[in-house]
Amino acid sequence: MASDDIAQLAESLARTQVGDGELSYKGQGLKLDTAQSAQELVQDIKEFQGLRALRLEGNTVGVEAAHAIAGALETKNQLQCCYWSDMFTGRLRSEIPAALMSLGTALMTAGARLVELDLSDNAFGPDGVRGIEALLKSTACHTLRELRLNNCGMGIGGGKILAAALTECHRQSKLVGSLFQLKVFVAGRNRLENEGATALAQAFKIIGTLEEIHMPQNGINHPGVSALASAMRHNPQLRVLNLNDNTFTKKGAIAMAQALKHLRNVQVINFGDCLVRSQGAVAIAGALREGLPILKELNLSFGEITEDAALVVARAVQDKAQLEKLDLNGNCLGEDGCIALKEAMETMNMGDMLGSLSDDEGEDDSGDSEEDDSGDSEEEETGEPDETEENGVRKTLVLYHMEKHLEYLLSILWQVPSPPSSPRTLDMASFFSAPSPDRLLNLGAKRTQLIEQQVDVSDTSKTAVAFLKISSVYQEEPEVRRAVLESIAECGCQYYHPDPSPTFPITPCSFYLHFYQIEDGTKSVPVVPGHLVALEHAVRQDYFPQEHMSMLEALVSR
C-alpha cells in the first residue's frame, strides 16, 4: 500500500474514531443539509461491518441528510447504541420529527435491537416525541436498557406520548416473550410538570425494572412527586434517584419518604433544591432509619431545612457504612446550627462526609416555612399523602422536638432514687440500680408483673425513671428487643390510662409540662438510641390516646 494511501486511511480512522464496533462523528460540527453533504458519512456506515454504535453528537442533520443516513442504516441489524444528542442545532422544529421518523424507520427495517438511545439536547418538543413514538413501540426497543431524553422540551404533551409509548412497548414485548426491561431513564429539563410526571409514573409502575431515574428541573410539584413516589415502590432495583430542582414541599417529601422505606438498593438520592423543608427532611430521616442500607450519597441542599431537622437527618445516617457524602448546604441552619451539625457528624466519625455549608441561608425566622401546601394551586387528591403517612411524620416530628430536651430531662430523672426494694422484688430493684440487657432477661416471664408491683404510676417521676431505664438497654437482638418493648408497654399501659384521675390527669400534656417544671443546672446524661426507639414504639400503640397527639405536637413544637 502506498504511503499516501496509508496516511489517508489513518486520517480517516482518526476522524471517524472507529473501534469496538463504533463509528463516531462526535463533535465534528458538520452541517449536513443534503444527501450530498452526508455522502461521506453514508459511505462509512455502509462499509462498516458489524456496526454496533453510531455517534452523531455535535453535528446538525437536516431532513434530506437524515433520509440518506437512514438508507445506509437499513442493513445494520447489529446496531445497539445510537448516540444522537445535540444533533439538530439550528434546525426548525418542524424539520426534526421528519428526520427522526426516517432514522427510526430504518432501525425497524434493519431489525436492530437497541440497548441505548440518547437523543438529549435536541429541542424537539412534543412533536419530536411523536417522531420516535413508532420506534419506541417497536421490537427494536424491546431490548432497550437506557433511554436518555434530557433537555428536549417535551412538555406535558410529550411526557404523555412518551409514557404511552413505553407502556405499549412493555405490553408488546410481553406478548412475544422478550420483556422490556428499561434500566436507565433520563428526562431532565423537559417541563413535564405534574401531568407529564404522573403519566410517566404510571409507565414506571408497569416497567418495574428501573435502576436509575433522572428527572431534574421539570416543574413537578407535590402531586407529581407523590405519583413518582408510588411508582418507585414498584422498582425494587432502583439505585439512583435524581429529582433535583423540583418542588416537593411537605406532602411530596412525606410521600417520597414512605416509598424509600421499601427500597433496599438505593445508593444515590438527589433531592437538592426541592424545598423539602423541615417536616419533609424529618420524614426522609425516618426512611433512612428504616431502610436504604447501602446509601452512598444524600443531597438535601437548598431545601429550607432548619437546624433541628438537619440534626435529625445527620443522626439518621449514622449506621450507613457506605455513605460517602451528605449535602445539607444552602439550608436555614444559622451559624450555630452549622457548628452543631459539623460537631454531630464529627462525633459520629463522619465529619469528612459532610459537604460544604458555605451557602447556608441563616436561621429561618419568617415563621411560615412549613405553611407550604395549604395554598397550593395543584390540590389533587391523588397527589396527597394519605392520613397514615401524615400521622407517621407527625409522630416523628414529636420525637425530633423531644430529643432536644431529653438529655436535660434524663440528667434529672436519673438522679431520682430508684424504687425501694422489697423481699418480693429484689431482682427488679437490682435491674433499676444498674440496668443491663442480661438483668432484664433474667427477670424471666414475670417481668411485667414485677414492674407492675414495683412502679408507682401515681408518681410521674418514678414512672418516667422506669420507662427510661428499661428503654436504655434496648438492642436489636430479638430477645432483648421483645423484652424491652413488652416492659415499656407495661409502663405505657399504666401511664396512659384511659380514665386518669381527675386530681392529677396523666395525659401527654401533663407529662410534658412536668418536664418543663424541672430547674436547670444539673449534669447532662447522654441520650441513647433505645430511649427514642421506645418512645417511637409507644406513640404508635393502642394505649397511647390519639386524641392527645395534637396537643403534644403543639406543645413540643412551641
Short mmCIF file of C-alpha atoms in Angstrom, two decimals, residues 234-556:
data_model
loop_
_atom_site.label_atom_id
_atom_site.label_comp_id
_atom_site.label_asym_id
_atom_site.label_seq_id
_atom_site.Cartn_x
_atom_site.Cartn_y
_atom_site.Cartn_z
CA HIS A 234 -42.60 -0.99 42.01
CA ASN A 235 -38.93 -0.68 41.01
CA PRO A 236 -37.05 -2.53 43.77
CA GLN A 237 -33.69 -2.43 41.97
CA LEU A 238 -33.59 1.37 41.91
CA ARG A 239 -30.06 2.64 42.67
CA VAL A 240 -30.10 6.33 41.67
CA LEU A 241 -32.97 8.80 42.11
CA ASN A 242 -32.37 12.36 40.92
CA LEU A 243 -35.30 14.78 41.18
CA ASN A 244 -33.20 17.88 41.77
CA ASP A 245 -34.86 21.28 41.44
CA ASN A 246 -38.49 20.22 41.57
CA THR A 247 -40.86 21.32 44.36
CA PHE A 248 -41.64 18.58 46.89
CA THR A 249 -42.92 20.61 49.84
CA LYS A 250 -44.04 18.65 52.88
CA LYS A 251 -46.62 16.48 51.12
CA GLY A 252 -44.33 15.34 48.35
CA ALA A 253 -41.44 14.70 50.73
CA ILE A 254 -43.59 12.59 53.06
CA ALA A 255 -44.88 10.52 50.14
CA MET A 256 -41.34 10.02 48.83
CA ALA A 257 -40.08 9.06 52.29
CA GLN A 258 -42.75 6.38 52.55
CA ALA A 259 -41.62 4.94 49.23
CA LEU A 260 -37.93 4.99 50.15
CA LYS A 261 -38.59 2.77 53.16
CA HIS A 262 -39.34 -0.07 50.75
CA LEU A 263 -36.16 0.26 48.67
CA ARG A 264 -33.01 -1.64 49.63
CA ASN A 265 -30.68 -0.90 46.72
CA VAL A 266 -30.71 2.90 46.52
CA GLN A 267 -27.20 4.36 46.56
CA VAL A 268 -27.70 7.97 45.41
CA ILE A 269 -30.57 10.34 46.30
CA ASN A 270 -30.57 13.87 44.90
CA PHE A 271 -33.40 15.97 46.29
CA GLY A 272 -31.36 19.17 46.25
CA ASP A 273 -33.25 22.43 45.64
CA CYS A 274 -36.53 20.55 46.09
CA LEU A 275 -37.94 22.57 49.01
CA VAL A 276 -38.45 19.50 51.19
CA ARG A 277 -38.48 21.77 54.27
CA SER A 278 -38.06 20.59 57.84
CA GLN A 279 -41.02 18.25 58.09
CA GLY A 280 -40.09 16.61 54.82
CA ALA A 281 -36.48 16.23 55.93
CA VAL A 282 -37.59 14.54 59.15
CA ALA A 283 -39.78 12.17 57.15
CA ILE A 284 -36.81 11.30 54.93
CA ALA A 285 -34.71 10.74 58.05
CA GLY A 286 -37.32 8.20 59.13
CA ALA A 287 -36.83 6.39 55.83
CA LEU A 288 -33.08 6.42 56.43
CA ARG A 289 -33.54 4.74 59.79
CA GLU A 290 -35.85 2.06 58.43
CA GLY A 291 -34.21 1.31 55.08
CA LEU A 292 -31.67 2.41 52.46
CA PRO A 293 -28.89 0.22 53.90
CA ILE A 294 -26.31 0.86 51.15
CA LEU A 295 -26.86 4.59 50.63
CA LYS A 296 -23.75 6.42 49.41
CA GLU A 297 -24.93 9.96 48.68
CA LEU A 298 -27.80 12.08 50.02
CA ASN A 299 -28.42 15.60 48.73
CA LEU A 300 -30.96 17.70 50.63
CA SER A 301 -29.36 21.05 49.85
CA PHE A 302 -31.33 24.28 49.45
CA GLY A 303 -34.48 22.86 50.99
CA GLU A 304 -35.31 25.42 53.72
CA ILE A 305 -34.35 22.87 56.37
CA THR A 306 -33.76 24.19 59.89
CA GLU A 307 -31.10 23.15 62.40
CA ASP A 308 -33.27 20.67 64.33
CA ALA A 309 -34.34 18.79 61.22
CA ALA A 310 -30.80 18.77 59.80
CA LEU A 311 -29.53 17.17 63.01
CA VAL A 312 -32.21 14.50 62.78
CA VAL A 313 -31.05 13.72 59.23
CA ALA A 314 -27.42 13.61 60.35
CA ARG A 315 -28.16 11.14 63.13
CA ALA A 316 -30.21 9.01 60.76
CA VAL A 317 -27.16 8.32 58.54
CA GLN A 318 -25.03 7.16 61.45
CA ASP A 319 -25.33 3.47 60.53
CA LYS A 320 -24.84 3.92 56.78
CA ALA A 321 -21.50 2.17 56.40
CA GLN A 322 -21.17 3.02 52.70
CA LEU A 323 -22.08 6.70 52.98
CA GLU A 324 -19.70 8.97 51.11
CA LYS A 325 -21.46 12.35 51.10
CA LEU A 326 -24.24 14.18 52.93
CA ASP A 327 -25.12 17.55 51.37
CA LEU A 328 -27.13 19.95 53.54
CA ASN A 329 -25.72 23.16 52.09
CA GLY A 330 -27.92 26.18 51.42
CA ASN A 331 -30.45 25.47 54.16
CA CYS A 332 -31.55 27.53 57.16
CA LEU A 333 -29.23 26.34 59.91
CA GLY A 334 -27.66 29.60 61.01
CA GLU A 335 -24.11 29.91 62.26
CA ASP A 336 -24.73 27.96 65.46
CA GLY A 337 -26.65 25.31 63.52
CA CYS A 338 -23.77 24.79 61.11
CA ILE A 339 -21.41 24.33 64.03
CA ALA A 340 -23.80 21.90 65.72
CA LEU A 341 -24.19 19.88 62.52
CA LYS A 342 -20.45 19.66 61.98
CA GLU A 343 -19.93 18.60 65.59
CA ALA A 344 -22.64 15.95 65.31
CA MET A 345 -21.03 14.46 62.21
CA GLU A 346 -17.57 14.55 63.76
CA THR A 347 -18.87 12.86 66.90
CA MET A 348 -20.04 10.00 64.68
CA ASN A 349 -16.63 9.94 62.91
CA MET A 350 -18.34 11.10 59.71
CA GLY A 351 -17.12 14.68 59.54
CA ASP A 352 -15.40 14.24 56.19
CA MET A 353 -18.66 13.06 54.62
CA LEU A 354 -20.49 16.32 55.29
CA GLY A 355 -20.46 18.64 52.31
CA SER A 356 -19.74 22.36 52.43
CA LEU A 357 -22.14 24.62 54.34
CA SER A 358 -20.78 27.81 52.78
CA ASP A 359 -24.12 28.79 51.21
CA ASP A 360 -26.22 28.42 54.34
CA GLU A 361 -29.17 30.84 54.30
CA GLY A 362 -29.10 31.57 58.04
CA GLU A 363 -31.79 30.85 60.58
CA ASP A 364 -35.34 30.94 59.24
CA ASP A 365 -37.27 33.43 61.38
CA SER A 366 -40.14 34.01 58.96
CA GLY A 367 -42.39 31.74 60.97
CA ASP A 368 -44.19 30.30 57.95
CA SER A 369 -41.69 27.95 56.41
CA GLU A 370 -43.94 24.95 56.91
CA GLU A 371 -47.09 26.65 55.58
CA ASP A 372 -46.30 25.31 52.17
CA ASP A 373 -49.16 23.20 50.88
CA SER A 374 -52.31 24.94 52.04
CA GLY A 375 -52.25 27.44 49.21
CA ASP A 376 -51.00 25.10 46.52
CA SER A 377 -53.00 25.52 43.35
CA GLU A 378 -52.42 21.88 42.47
CA GLU A 379 -54.55 20.35 45.23
CA GLU A 380 -55.25 16.95 43.70
CA GLU A 381 -56.40 14.16 45.95
CA THR A 382 -54.27 11.61 44.14
CA GLY A 383 -51.15 13.58 44.93
CA GLU A 384 -51.61 13.91 48.66
CA PRO A 385 -50.06 11.52 51.17
CA ASP A 386 -52.73 9.52 52.97
CA GLU A 387 -53.70 10.08 56.58
CA THR A 388 -51.48 7.24 57.80
CA GLU A 389 -48.40 8.89 56.27
CA GLU A 390 -49.30 12.27 57.77
CA ASN A 391 -49.76 10.69 61.20
CA GLY A 392 -46.44 8.90 60.85
CA VAL A 393 -44.46 12.05 60.19
CA ARG A 394 -46.38 13.88 62.93
CA LYS A 395 -45.21 11.29 65.42
CA THR A 396 -41.67 11.53 64.07
CA LEU A 397 -41.81 15.30 64.49
CA VAL A 398 -42.92 14.92 68.09
CA LEU A 399 -39.89 12.74 68.74
CA TYR A 400 -37.47 15.05 66.98
CA HIS A 401 -38.59 18.04 69.02
CA MET A 402 -38.48 15.98 72.22
CA GLU A 403 -34.94 14.79 71.50
CA LYS A 404 -33.57 18.28 72.13
CA HIS A 405 -34.85 18.16 75.68
CA LEU A 406 -34.24 14.51 76.52
CA GLU A 407 -30.60 14.92 77.56
CA TYR A 408 -31.61 17.53 80.09
CA LEU A 409 -34.61 15.51 81.24
CA LEU A 410 -32.52 12.39 81.74
CA SER A 411 -29.99 14.28 83.83
CA ILE A 412 -32.77 15.00 86.31
CA LEU A 413 -34.68 11.74 86.21
CA TRP A 414 -31.55 9.65 86.54
CA GLN A 415 -30.92 11.26 89.90
CA VAL A 416 -34.37 10.31 91.25
CA PRO A 417 -33.82 7.42 93.67
CA SER A 418 -34.66 4.03 92.29
CA PRO A 419 -37.86 2.49 93.65
CA PRO A 420 -37.22 0.85 97.04
CA SER A 421 -36.61 -2.83 97.04
CA SER A 422 -38.73 -5.38 98.84
CA PRO A 423 -38.26 -9.08 99.53
CA ARG A 424 -40.51 -9.93 96.57
CA THR A 425 -38.83 -7.59 94.05
CA LEU A 426 -35.14 -7.78 94.72
CA ASP A 427 -34.39 -8.68 91.08
CA MET A 428 -36.37 -5.70 89.79
CA ALA A 429 -34.60 -3.34 92.19
CA SER A 430 -31.28 -4.80 91.10
CA PHE A 431 -32.15 -4.04 87.48
CA PHE A 432 -33.18 -0.45 88.23
CA SER A 433 -29.94 0.19 90.16
CA ALA A 434 -27.78 -0.90 87.21
CA PRO A 435 -29.79 -1.56 84.03
CA SER A 436 -28.43 -4.09 81.55
CA PRO A 437 -29.92 -6.39 78.91
CA ASP A 438 -28.89 -9.52 80.81
CA ARG A 439 -30.55 -8.34 84.02
CA LEU A 440 -33.77 -7.58 82.18
CA LEU A 441 -33.78 -11.02 80.57
CA ASN A 442 -33.00 -12.67 83.90
CA LEU A 443 -36.27 -11.33 85.28
CA GLY A 444 -37.93 -14.00 83.20
CA ALA A 445 -41.56 -14.30 82.12
CA LYS A 446 -42.82 -12.50 85.22
CA ARG A 447 -41.03 -9.24 84.45
CA THR A 448 -44.26 -7.40 83.59
CA GLN A 449 -45.85 -8.41 86.91
CA LEU A 450 -42.71 -7.31 88.74
CA ILE A 451 -42.85 -3.93 87.00
CA GLU A 452 -46.49 -3.53 87.95
CA GLN A 453 -45.63 -4.26 91.58
CA GLN A 454 -42.53 -2.06 91.64
CA VAL A 455 -43.59 1.07 89.73
CA ASP A 456 -45.92 3.53 91.41
CA VAL A 457 -47.71 5.08 88.42
CA SER A 458 -49.20 7.83 90.58
CA ASP A 459 -45.67 9.24 90.74
CA THR A 460 -44.77 10.59 87.30
CA SER A 461 -41.06 10.82 88.07
CA LYS A 462 -40.84 7.16 89.08
CA THR A 463 -42.84 6.08 86.06
CA ALA A 464 -40.55 8.07 83.78
CA VAL A 465 -37.48 6.62 85.52
CA ALA A 466 -38.75 3.10 84.91
CA PHE A 467 -39.60 3.83 81.29
CA LEU A 468 -36.22 5.41 80.54
CA LYS A 469 -34.12 2.86 82.41
CA ILE A 470 -35.83 -0.06 80.72
CA SER A 471 -35.54 1.51 77.25
CA SER A 472 -31.85 2.36 77.84
CA VAL A 473 -30.91 -1.33 77.45
CA TYR A 474 -32.63 -1.71 74.07
CA GLN A 475 -30.80 -3.79 71.47
CA GLU A 476 -31.81 -5.11 68.03
CA GLU A 477 -31.17 -8.67 69.21
CA PRO A 478 -34.71 -10.18 69.03
CA GLU A 479 -34.96 -11.47 72.60
CA VAL A 480 -33.75 -8.21 74.15
CA ARG A 481 -35.91 -6.12 71.83
CA ARG A 482 -39.03 -8.10 72.74
CA ALA A 483 -38.29 -7.89 76.48
CA VAL A 484 -37.78 -4.10 76.33
CA LEU A 485 -40.90 -3.35 74.29
CA GLU A 486 -43.06 -5.64 76.44
CA SER A 487 -41.73 -3.99 79.60
CA ILE A 488 -42.23 -0.41 78.46
CA ALA A 489 -45.71 -1.41 77.33
CA GLU A 490 -46.44 -2.23 80.98
CA CYS A 491 -45.35 1.29 81.94
CA GLY A 492 -47.22 2.77 78.98
CA CYS A 493 -50.48 0.95 79.63
CA GLN A 494 -50.47 2.14 83.21
CA TYR A 495 -49.20 5.61 82.45
CA TYR A 496 -51.59 6.44 79.60
CA HIS A 497 -54.65 5.11 81.42
CA PRO A 498 -57.90 5.79 79.55
CA ASP A 499 -59.59 7.19 82.64
CA PRO A 500 -56.98 9.27 84.50
CA SER A 501 -57.54 10.64 87.97
CA PRO A 502 -59.39 13.99 87.96
CA THR A 503 -56.99 15.34 90.55
CA PHE A 504 -53.89 14.53 88.53
CA PRO A 505 -54.69 13.94 84.84
CA ILE A 506 -51.99 11.68 83.44
CA THR A 507 -52.02 12.77 79.82
CA PRO A 508 -49.23 13.52 77.37
CA CYS A 509 -49.89 17.17 78.11
CA SER A 510 -49.24 16.97 81.87
CA PHE A 511 -46.36 14.54 81.25
CA TYR A 512 -44.51 17.02 79.05
CA LEU A 513 -45.36 20.03 81.22
CA HIS A 514 -43.90 18.14 84.17
CA PHE A 515 -40.58 18.02 82.32
CA TYR A 516 -40.60 21.79 81.93
CA GLN A 517 -41.04 22.33 85.67
CA ILE A 518 -37.56 20.96 86.36
CA GLU A 519 -34.94 23.59 87.12
CA ASP A 520 -31.66 23.95 85.28
CA GLY A 521 -28.07 23.39 86.41
CA THR A 522 -27.55 19.63 86.50
CA LYS A 523 -25.11 17.41 84.70
CA SER A 524 -26.25 16.15 81.28
CA VAL A 525 -26.80 12.45 80.64
CA PRO A 526 -26.44 11.29 77.01
CA VAL A 527 -29.49 10.09 75.14
CA VAL A 528 -29.11 6.51 73.90
CA PRO A 529 -30.92 5.12 70.84
CA GLY A 530 -33.15 2.92 72.98
CA HIS A 531 -34.88 5.93 74.50
CA LEU A 532 -36.06 7.22 71.15
CA VAL A 533 -36.88 3.76 69.79
CA ALA A 534 -39.05 3.11 72.85
CA LEU A 535 -40.80 6.47 72.60
CA GLU A 536 -41.43 5.94 68.90
CA HIS A 537 -42.86 2.50 69.65
CA ALA A 538 -45.04 3.84 72.46
CA VAL A 539 -46.76 6.58 70.48
CA ARG A 540 -47.79 4.02 67.86
CA GLN A 541 -49.54 1.70 70.30
CA ASP A 542 -53.22 1.48 71.14
CA TYR A 543 -52.65 2.55 74.72
CA PHE A 544 -51.36 5.94 73.53
CA PRO A 545 -54.51 8.09 73.11
CA GLN A 546 -54.53 9.52 69.59
CA GLU A 547 -56.72 12.41 70.64
CA HIS A 548 -53.79 13.72 72.68
CA MET A 549 -51.35 13.71 69.76
CA SER A 550 -52.28 17.17 68.50
CA MET A 551 -51.89 18.64 72.00
CA LEU A 552 -48.50 17.02 72.42
CA GLU A 553 -47.34 18.12 68.99
CA ALA A 554 -48.43 21.69 69.66
CA LEU A 555 -46.54 21.75 72.97
CA VAL A 556 -43.28 20.33 71.71
#
